[in-house]
């Protein structure tokens, strides 16, 4: 699972997903439901990063269903699954479904009292209510999220909620029907967007800085403060280029790390393949040796059988030959006796014929 995380951080999402699927099979075999739900959440995040939102939701749902069937093991991973699925629905602008997910996460979080999960979901709910155009509820949740973020000393969460609250006021200003309300909400928007930029700049988060600086530029423009609008727009362009260059550099670094990591993996794989080849060669040689030994034993058995058969044939032939010799001797005796009688008869007087 950690190797999959390494590939995820390097931006090699297909490799990370492949590894996570292998880990998922292992957890299925060992019946580790917490581990399985965690990996399903990680796979969902990877699909979300690749902008395959329906696939991400599918895996979040699988994780939630698994934990729901095993009620005693929900906990933090259940909250994370609900939160991430809510974010996926938000990206599809399915705000009602997103709201239900965030509320489910908050309900389960009451049992574990995780401040981080609570704060994240409050901010997510604020953005969701803004999408639903329930601006008063959205404003309330944004302010609570800011206070909770300060309790955690989480500058990133503070800045994002400042900026999103500023954008909320900017949206209300644009929809306001009276000039007084429009100006009031524009000033609020400028105030919170400036706080967001101040926090982001002090922590060198230029990726978010370039986004909110563009929003603040638009707020100044609506306030007819074109000088500051131009200044912020220039800052936006400057930091956007900087972020772009940084992303290229980081991508090159990720690729270089990925190349070195792949080389190491290839080296390990080749070493393993070499060991397997040597083992297979030894097994093959052993099999051949056994085969030759078996063949030799079989050949020896055949030779012994042939010699035994030949010896039996020789014995039978000798016995037969002995019998024939005896019969021949008897025949010779009879023949000699016959010719002796014949010779005696041939010498008898002629007159007796």
mmCIF file of C-alpha atoms in Angstrom, residues 159-160 163-164 167 193 196-197 200 205-218 232 235-237 239-240 243:
data_model
loop_
_atom_site.group_PDB
_atom_site.id
_atom_site.type_symbol
_atom_site.label_atom_id
_atom_site.label_comp_id
_atom_site.label_asym_id
_atom_site.label_seq_id
_atom_site.Cartn_x
_atom_site.Cartn_y
_atom_site.Cartn_z
ATOM 1 C CA UNK A 159 -6.891 30.633 3.893
ATOM 2 C CA UNK A 160 -9.211 28.506 1.746
ATOM 3 C CA UNK A 163 -11.122 32.933 0.168
ATOM 4 C CA UNK A 164 -14.311 30.911 -0.309
ATOM 5 C CA UNK A 167 -16.140 34.502 -3.161
ATOM 6 C CA UNK A 193 -10.050 37.749 -0.043
ATOM 7 C CA UNK A 196 -6.849 34.791 2.278
ATOM 8 C CA UNK A 197 -4.012 36.246 0.162
ATOM 9 C CA UNK A 200 -1.328 32.232 1.588
ATOM 10 C CA UNK A 205 1.166 28.784 -1.099
ATOM 11 C CA UNK A 206 1.393 30.422 -4.508
ATOM 12 C CA UNK A 207 -0.863 27.948 -6.303
ATOM 13 C CA UNK A 208 -3.883 29.072 -4.274
ATOM 14 C CA UNK A 209 -2.576 32.648 -4.151
ATOM 15 C CA UNK A 210 -2.788 33.010 -7.927
ATOM 16 C CA UNK A 211 -6.398 31.731 -7.883
ATOM 17 C CA UNK A 212 -7.690 34.041 -5.145
ATOM 18 C CA UNK A 213 -5.698 37.038 -6.463
ATOM 19 C CA UNK A 214 -7.750 36.802 -9.654
ATOM 20 C CA UNK A 215 -10.957 36.781 -7.579
ATOM 21 C CA UNK A 216 -9.767 39.805 -5.595
ATOM 22 C CA UNK A 217 -8.901 41.598 -8.833
ATOM 23 C CA UNK A 218 -12.481 41.033 -9.966
ATOM 24 C CA UNK A 232 -3.891 42.053 -8.466
ATOM 25 C CA UNK A 235 0.113 39.390 -9.474
ATOM 26 C CA UNK A 236 -2.244 36.673 -10.609
ATOM 27 C CA UNK A 237 -0.463 36.410 -13.981
ATOM 28 C CA UNK A 239 2.166 33.732 -9.792
ATOM 29 C CA UNK A 240 0.288 31.716 -12.371
ATOM 30 C CA UNK A 243 3.138 28.000 -10.412
#
